[in-house]
Amino acid sequence: MKLGIAVVFGLLPVFCAATKAKTVGKFEQYHGKFSSNPPLKLDDTTYERLTAAPRDYTVAVLLTAIEARFGCQLCRDFQPEWDIVGKSWVRGDKKGASRLILGTLDFADGRGTFQKLMLQTAPVMMLFPPTTGPHAKPDAQAIRYDFTTGQQSAEQVHDWIIRHLPAGPKPPIYRPINYMRLVTITTAILGLVSFFSVAAPYIIPIIQNRNLWAAISLITILLFTSGHMFNHIRKVPYVAGDGKGGISYFAGGFSNQFGLETQIVAAMYGTLSFATIALALKVPRMVDPKKQQIAVFLWGAVIFAMYSFLLSVFRVKNGGYPFHLPPF
């Protein structure tokens, strides 16, 4: 009797261990590996076992070809982003409450899987929803995410995965601190501050120069009032033929214009502006009355000629305009 009791107690730990091993499912087994080194590295065998039904968890697998001999630059560019997704998920969901496992199957380790899925390109992401449990999907077919738009960020893939998971809190993306970028930005800021502190005595007088800002303002006004933005929006031609073997510099109608036409109009406005400024500011300061009189007649003639030319251009744009100013 005592011998039987001793045998029972001796075999009890063995039975307990076997029972515990049975109760540990696939998710717990692979989640432990996933937590230690995310995302989980797979091969043909582990891929088949992890994605096989029944499963009460979700699996997202990235099928890629990282090695340089395969020539997949997109695979190599996206791999760091995929690693960020995996590490962020483990960091925010250490206990596996979302019941999600992220894995990577490289072509070098899973040729059979690539051939079975008839994949001709990489990378490709496959998401396998659960087949059993409260969140099982009626159609448990894998959902495919193709990288048709080029390089994807960790945030984009993270959002796509979340859309196919049950409702509930999901871990956010944690990007590692880029210390090199931080040092570069800090160095650049310090360099700019040092440069401006040294060059300030020379730069500030230039910045505070009223004539400089007046010239910039005048050029900007002439540029935009002459139709510069119209040319960029409409993509107008620079010039066009007149149908007689010559060149037409001005387009008829108010809804059309040429690139050279804009430059000519801007030059006319600039000449009129400069002549007006000269008459208003420069001529009154002349000491010699004769030179002042000559300057008045000269700038007045320039204004008269420019207005005459401007009216002739306006008549080209509007054929029904009845007025003109000699000599044009």
Coordinates of C-alpha atoms in Angstrom, one line a residue:
M1 CA 0.0 0.0 0.0
K2 CA 2.8 2.4 1.0
L3 CA 4.6 1.4 -2.1
G4 CA 1.6 2.3 -4.3
I5 CA 1.2 5.7 -2.6
A6 CA 4.9 6.4 -3.1
V7 CA 4.7 5.5 -6.8
V8 CA 1.7 7.8 -7.3
F9 CA 3.4 10.7 -5.6
G10 CA 6.5 10.0 -7.6
L11 CA 4.6 10.1 -10.9
L12 CA 2.5 13.1 -10.0
P13 CA 5.1 15.8 -11.1
V14 CA 5.4 14.0 -14.4
F15 CA 1.7 14.1 -15.0
C16 CA 1.5 17.8 -13.9
A17 CA 4.3 18.7 -16.3
A18 CA 2.6 16.9 -19.1
T19 CA -0.7 18.6 -18.4
K20 CA 1.0 22.0 -18.3
A21 CA 2.6 21.4 -21.6
K22 CA -0.7 20.5 -23.1
T23 CA -2.4 23.7 -21.8
V24 CA 0.3 25.9 -23.3
G25 CA -1.0 26.6 -26.8
K26 CA 0.7 27.8 -29.9
F27 CA 0.1 31.4 -29.1
E28 CA 1.8 31.2 -25.8
Q29 CA 4.7 29.3 -27.3
Y30 CA 5.3 31.6 -30.2
H31 CA 4.5 34.8 -28.2
G32 CA 7.4 34.0 -25.9
K33 CA 9.8 33.8 -28.8
F34 CA 8.2 36.9 -30.4
S35 CA 8.6 38.9 -27.2
S36 CA 12.3 38.0 -26.9
N37 CA 13.3 39.0 -30.4
P38 CA 10.5 40.9 -32.4
P39 CA 9.5 40.4 -35.1
L40 CA 9.6 36.6 -35.0
K41 CA 12.0 35.1 -37.6
L42 CA 10.3 32.2 -39.5
D43 CA 11.1 29.5 -42.0
D44 CA 8.9 27.2 -44.0
T45 CA 8.1 24.9 -41.1
T46 CA 7.4 27.6 -38.5
Y47 CA 5.4 29.5 -41.0
E48 CA 3.1 26.5 -41.7
R49 CA 2.7 25.7 -38.0
L50 CA 2.1 29.3 -37.0
T51 CA -0.5 30.0 -39.7
A52 CA -2.2 26.6 -39.6
A53 CA -5.8 26.4 -38.4
P54 CA -7.2 26.2 -35.8
R55 CA -5.8 29.4 -34.3
D56 CA -7.2 31.7 -31.7
Y57 CA -4.8 34.5 -32.5
T58 CA -3.8 36.8 -35.4
V59 CA -0.6 36.5 -37.3
A60 CA 1.0 39.2 -39.5
V61 CA 3.8 37.9 -41.6
L62 CA 6.1 39.9 -43.8
L63 CA 7.4 37.9 -46.8
T64 CA 10.6 39.6 -47.9
A65 CA 14.0 39.1 -49.6
I66 CA 16.5 41.1 -47.7
E67 CA 19.8 39.7 -49.1
A68 CA 21.5 41.9 -51.7
R69 CA 21.7 39.0 -54.2
F70 CA 17.9 39.2 -54.7
G71 CA 18.1 42.9 -55.6
C72 CA 15.0 44.0 -53.6
Q73 CA 15.9 47.5 -52.5
L74 CA 12.3 48.0 -51.2
C75 CA 12.7 45.0 -48.9
R76 CA 15.9 46.4 -47.4
D77 CA 14.4 49.9 -47.0
F78 CA 11.2 48.6 -45.3
Q79 CA 12.9 46.1 -42.9
P80 CA 13.8 48.8 -40.3
E81 CA 10.3 50.1 -40.3
W82 CA 8.9 46.5 -39.8
D83 CA 11.3 46.1 -36.9
I84 CA 10.0 49.2 -35.3
V85 CA 6.4 47.9 -35.6
G86 CA 7.4 44.6 -34.0
K87 CA 9.4 46.2 -31.1
S88 CA 6.7 48.8 -30.5
W89 CA 4.1 46.1 -30.3
V90 CA 6.1 44.0 -27.8
R91 CA 6.8 47.1 -25.7
G92 CA 3.1 48.2 -25.5
D93 CA 1.6 44.7 -25.3
K94 CA 4.0 42.6 -23.2
K95 CA 1.3 40.2 -21.9
G96 CA -0.1 39.6 -25.4
A97 CA -3.6 40.9 -24.7
S98 CA -4.1 41.7 -28.4
R99 CA -3.2 38.1 -29.3
L100 CA -1.1 39.2 -32.3
I101 CA 2.2 37.8 -33.5
L102 CA 4.4 39.6 -36.0
G103 CA 6.8 37.5 -38.1
T104 CA 9.3 37.8 -40.9
L105 CA 9.8 35.1 -43.6
D106 CA 12.8 35.8 -45.8
F107 CA 13.0 34.2 -49.2
A108 CA 16.3 32.6 -48.3
D109 CA 14.5 30.7 -45.4
G110 CA 11.2 30.1 -47.1
R111 CA 11.5 29.3 -50.8
G112 CA 8.9 26.7 -50.5
T113 CA 6.3 29.1 -49.0
F114 CA 7.0 31.6 -51.8
Q115 CA 6.5 29.0 -54.4
K116 CA 3.4 27.7 -52.7
L117 CA 1.9 31.2 -52.6
M118 CA 3.2 31.9 -56.2
L119 CA 4.7 35.1 -55.2
Q120 CA 6.7 36.9 -57.9
T121 CA 7.5 40.1 -56.1
A122 CA 8.4 41.2 -52.6
P123 CA 7.8 42.5 -50.0
V124 CA 4.3 41.2 -49.4
M125 CA 2.5 41.2 -46.0
M126 CA -0.1 38.5 -45.1
L127 CA -2.4 38.9 -42.1
F128 CA -4.1 35.7 -40.9
P129 CA -7.2 36.4 -38.7
P130 CA -8.2 33.9 -35.9
T131 CA -10.3 30.9 -36.9
T132 CA -11.6 30.0 -33.4
G133 CA -12.5 32.0 -30.3
P134 CA -14.7 35.1 -29.8
H135 CA -13.0 37.1 -32.5
A136 CA -13.0 34.4 -35.2
K137 CA -13.7 35.6 -38.7
P138 CA -16.3 33.8 -40.9
D139 CA -13.9 33.9 -43.8
A140 CA -10.5 33.1 -42.3
Q141 CA -8.6 33.7 -45.6
A142 CA -5.4 35.7 -45.3
I143 CA -5.6 39.4 -46.0
R144 CA -2.8 40.6 -48.3
Y145 CA -1.1 44.0 -48.1
D146 CA 0.8 44.9 -51.3
F147 CA 3.4 47.6 -51.4
T148 CA 2.1 49.0 -54.7
T149 CA 2.7 52.6 -53.7
G150 CA 6.3 52.2 -52.9
Q151 CA 8.0 52.7 -49.6
Q152 CA 5.7 52.4 -46.5
S153 CA 6.3 53.7 -43.0
A154 CA 5.9 51.9 -39.8
E155 CA 2.8 54.1 -39.0
Q156 CA 1.1 53.1 -42.2
V157 CA 1.5 49.4 -41.7
H158 CA 0.6 49.7 -38.0
D159 CA -2.7 51.4 -38.9
W160 CA -3.4 48.8 -41.5
I161 CA -2.9 46.0 -38.9
I162 CA -5.1 47.7 -36.3
R163 CA -8.0 48.0 -38.8
H164 CA -8.2 44.2 -38.9
L165 CA -7.9 43.6 -35.2
P166 CA -10.8 43.5 -32.7
A167 CA -11.7 46.6 -30.8
G168 CA -9.6 47.5 -27.9
P169 CA -6.5 49.4 -26.8
K170 CA -3.5 48.9 -29.2
P171 CA 0.1 49.8 -28.6
P172 CA 1.4 52.9 -30.4
I173 CA 4.5 53.2 -32.5
Y174 CA 7.7 54.0 -30.5
R175 CA 10.4 55.3 -32.7
P176 CA 13.9 55.2 -31.3
I177 CA 15.7 58.5 -30.8
N178 CA 17.9 59.4 -33.7
Y179 CA 20.9 60.7 -31.8
M180 CA 22.9 61.5 -34.9
R181 CA 20.1 63.6 -36.3
L182 CA 19.7 65.4 -32.9
V183 CA 23.5 66.1 -32.8
T184 CA 23.4 67.4 -36.4
I185 CA 20.4 69.7 -35.8
T186 CA 22.0 71.0 -32.6
T187 CA 25.3 71.6 -34.3
A188 CA 23.6 73.4 -37.2
I189 CA 21.6 75.7 -34.8
L190 CA 24.7 76.6 -32.9
G191 CA 26.6 77.3 -36.1
L192 CA 23.8 79.6 -37.3
V193 CA 23.7 81.4 -34.0
S194 CA 27.5 81.9 -34.1
F195 CA 27.3 83.1 -37.7
F196 CA 24.6 85.6 -37.0
S197 CA 26.3 86.9 -33.9
V198 CA 29.5 87.6 -35.8
A199 CA 27.8 88.8 -39.0
A200 CA 25.0 90.8 -37.4
P201 CA 26.9 94.2 -37.5
Y202 CA 27.1 93.8 -41.3
I203 CA 23.8 92.1 -42.0
I204 CA 21.4 94.2 -39.9
P205 CA 22.1 97.5 -41.8
I206 CA 21.4 95.7 -45.1
I207 CA 18.2 94.2 -43.7
Q208 CA 17.0 97.5 -42.4
N209 CA 17.7 99.3 -45.7
R210 CA 14.5 100.9 -46.9
N211 CA 15.6 101.2 -50.5
L212 CA 16.4 97.4 -50.6
W213 CA 12.9 96.5 -49.3
A214 CA 11.3 99.1 -51.7
A215 CA 13.1 97.5 -54.6
I216 CA 12.1 93.9 -53.5
S217 CA 8.5 95.0 -53.1
L218 CA 8.4 96.8 -56.4
I219 CA 9.9 93.8 -58.3
T220 CA 7.4 91.5 -56.5
I221 CA 4.4 93.7 -57.4
L222 CA 5.5 94.0 -61.1
L223 CA 6.1 90.2 -61.3
F224 CA 2.7 89.2 -60.1
T225 CA 0.6 92.0 -61.7
S226 CA 2.1 91.2 -65.1
G227 CA 0.7 87.6 -65.0
H228 CA 3.6 85.5 -63.7
M229 CA 1.3 83.2 -61.7
F230 CA -1.1 82.9 -64.6
N231 CA 1.7 81.4 -66.7
H232 CA 2.6 78.8 -64.0
I233 CA -1.0 77.8 -63.5
R234 CA -2.0 77.6 -67.2
K235 CA 1.5 76.4 -68.5
V236 CA 1.3 78.9 -71.4
P237 CA 3.7 78.8 -74.3
Y238 CA 6.6 81.4 -74.4
V239 CA 5.6 82.6 -77.9
A240 CA 3.5 81.5 -80.8
G241 CA 3.4 81.8 -84.6
D242 CA 1.2 84.5 -86.2
G243 CA 0.2 82.2 -89.1
K244 CA 2.3 84.2 -91.6
G245 CA 5.7 82.8 -90.8
G246 CA 6.4 85.4 -88.0
I247 CA 6.2 85.4 -84.2
S248 CA 3.3 86.7 -82.2
Y249 CA 4.4 88.2 -78.9
F250 CA 0.9 89.0 -77.6
A251 CA -2.0 86.7 -77.4
G252 CA -5.5 88.1 -78.2
G253 CA -8.2 88.1 -75.6
F254 CA -8.0 88.6 -71.8
S255 CA -8.0 84.8 -71.1
N256 CA -4.8 84.1 -73.0
Q257 CA -1.2 85.3 -72.8
F258 CA 2.4 84.2 -73.7
G259 CA 5.4 83.9 -71.5
L260 CA 7.3 86.7 -73.3
E261 CA 4.2 88.9 -73.2
T262 CA 4.4 88.8 -69.4
Q263 CA 8.0 89.9 -69.4
I264 CA 7.3 92.7 -71.8
V265 CA 4.4 94.0 -69.7
A266 CA 6.5 93.8 -66.5
A267 CA 9.3 95.8 -68.3
M268 CA 6.8 98.5 -69.3
Y269 CA 5.4 98.7 -65.7
G270 CA 8.9 98.8 -64.4
T271 CA 9.9 101.6 -66.7
L272 CA 6.8 103.6 -65.8
S273 CA 7.4 103.1 -62.1
F274 CA 11.1 104.1 -62.3
A275 CA 10.2 107.2 -64.4
T276 CA 7.5 108.3 -61.9
I277 CA 9.9 107.8 -59.0
A278 CA 12.6 109.8 -60.7
L279 CA 10.2 112.7 -61.4
A280 CA 8.9 112.6 -57.8
L281 CA 12.2 112.1 -55.9
K282 CA 15.3 112.7 -58.1
V283 CA 14.4 115.7 -60.3
P284 CA 13.3 118.1 -57.4
R285 CA 16.7 117.6 -55.8
M286 CA 18.6 118.8 -58.9
V287 CA 20.4 122.2 -58.2
D288 CA 20.9 123.2 -61.9
P289 CA 17.6 124.5 -63.3
K290 CA 18.5 123.7 -66.9
K291 CA 19.4 120.1 -66.0
Q292 CA 16.2 119.8 -64.0
Q293 CA 14.2 121.1 -67.0
I294 CA 15.8 118.6 -69.3
A295 CA 15.2 115.8 -66.8
V296 CA 11.5 116.7 -66.6
F297 CA 11.1 116.6 -70.4
L298 CA 13.1 113.4 -70.6
W299 CA 11.2 111.5 -68.0
G300 CA 7.9 112.9 -69.2
A301 CA 8.7 111.7 -72.7
V302 CA 9.5 108.2 -71.4
I303 CA 6.2 108.1 -69.5
F304 CA 4.3 109.3 -72.6
A305 CA 6.0 106.7 -74.9
M306 CA 5.4 103.9 -72.4
Y307 CA 1.8 104.7 -72.0
S308 CA 1.4 104.9 -75.7
F309 CA 2.9 101.4 -76.1
L310 CA 0.9 100.1 -73.2
L311 CA -2.4 101.3 -74.9
S312 CA -1.3 99.6 -78.2
V313 CA -0.8 96.3 -76.3
F314 CA -4.2 96.8 -74.7
R315 CA -5.8 97.2 -78.1
V316 CA -4.2 93.9 -79.1
K317 CA -5.8 92.2 -76.1
N318 CA -9.2 94.0 -76.6
G319 CA -9.8 94.5 -80.3
G320 CA -12.9 96.7 -79.6
Y321 CA -11.0 99.3 -77.6
P322 CA -11.4 102.6 -79.6
F323 CA -8.7 104.8 -78.1
H324 CA -5.0 105.1 -78.8
L325 CA -2.1 107.4 -78.0
P326 CA 0.5 108.4 -80.6
P327 CA 3.1 107.3 -81.7
F328 CA 2.0 103.7 -81.2

